[in-house]
Amino acid sequence: ETGVTQTPRHLVMGMTNKKSLKCEQHLGHNAMYWYKQSAKKPLELMFVYSLEERVENNSVPSRFSPECPNSSHLFLHLHTLQPEDSALYLCASSQDLGHSNQPQHFGDGTRLSIL
Amino acid sequence: GQNIDQPTEMTATEGAIVQINCTYQTSGFNGLFWYQQHAGEAPTFLSYNVLDGLEEKGRFSSFLSRSKGYSYLLLKELQMKDSASYLCAVLDSNYQLIWGAGTKLIIKP
């Protein structure tokens, strides 16, 4: 078990669909993150949650809507996406926010393709 | 702006040694991380450097020079399973991780 589980692993959707990505961490961490990973580009931080409170929203379009119902679960709700949103979406967690030497632990990601 | 530079791709031979470089310009510095990411899998933590010098962990070592804004990851006795992307990331003054685009390492027999 990786400690951070993401579902689904693959998702194909049309531009008018609504879907959700799910992330669950079993590490007892207090901070959770959503990243977008596109080929040959740096990881793009989308959202950060600390103790279920959103602390970072990096100018992400409103067609992406995060939800953190508790410290173990994180969702990314998707609607009316564009073809350029096709990417690997990674969830990560860390023990706390703002501590130097705590690495982030990642899930395997959801490979999203927009038709 | 903040920037992390690392080579896009490198090729090395099984059993050899390879050094992957990372240079950075960030607003502040609170440490540098290296991660390994196999295709289709999660990035996994390899090392963390906050002080200058070399940190050794088995076949992998990571070096940091804060004055030069430079780090490298050294992989010894390369194995086929080391074929992966290696991501360099710097924690800036706001404790936000700034990521490089990753170096794809190809190991040949």
Short mmCIF file of C-alpha atoms in Angstrom, two decimals, chain A residues 4 19-20 22-23 62 65 84 90 107:
data_model
loop_
_atom_site.label_atom_id
_atom_site.label_comp_id
_atom_site.label_asym_id
_atom_site.label_seq_id
_atom_site.Cartn_x
_atom_site.Cartn_y
_atom_site.Cartn_z
CA VAL A 4 -1.78 7.74 -0.72
CA LYS A 19 -16.58 13.83 -12.80
CA SER A 20 -14.62 13.72 -9.56
CA LYS A 22 -10.64 11.02 -5.23
CA CYS A 23 -7.58 10.91 -3.00
CA SER A 62 -13.16 27.51 -11.63
CA SER A 65 -13.30 22.59 -7.64
CA GLU A 84 -5.59 21.37 -22.51
CA LEU A 90 -1.35 13.92 -8.60
CA GLY A 107 -0.34 8.92 -5.04
#
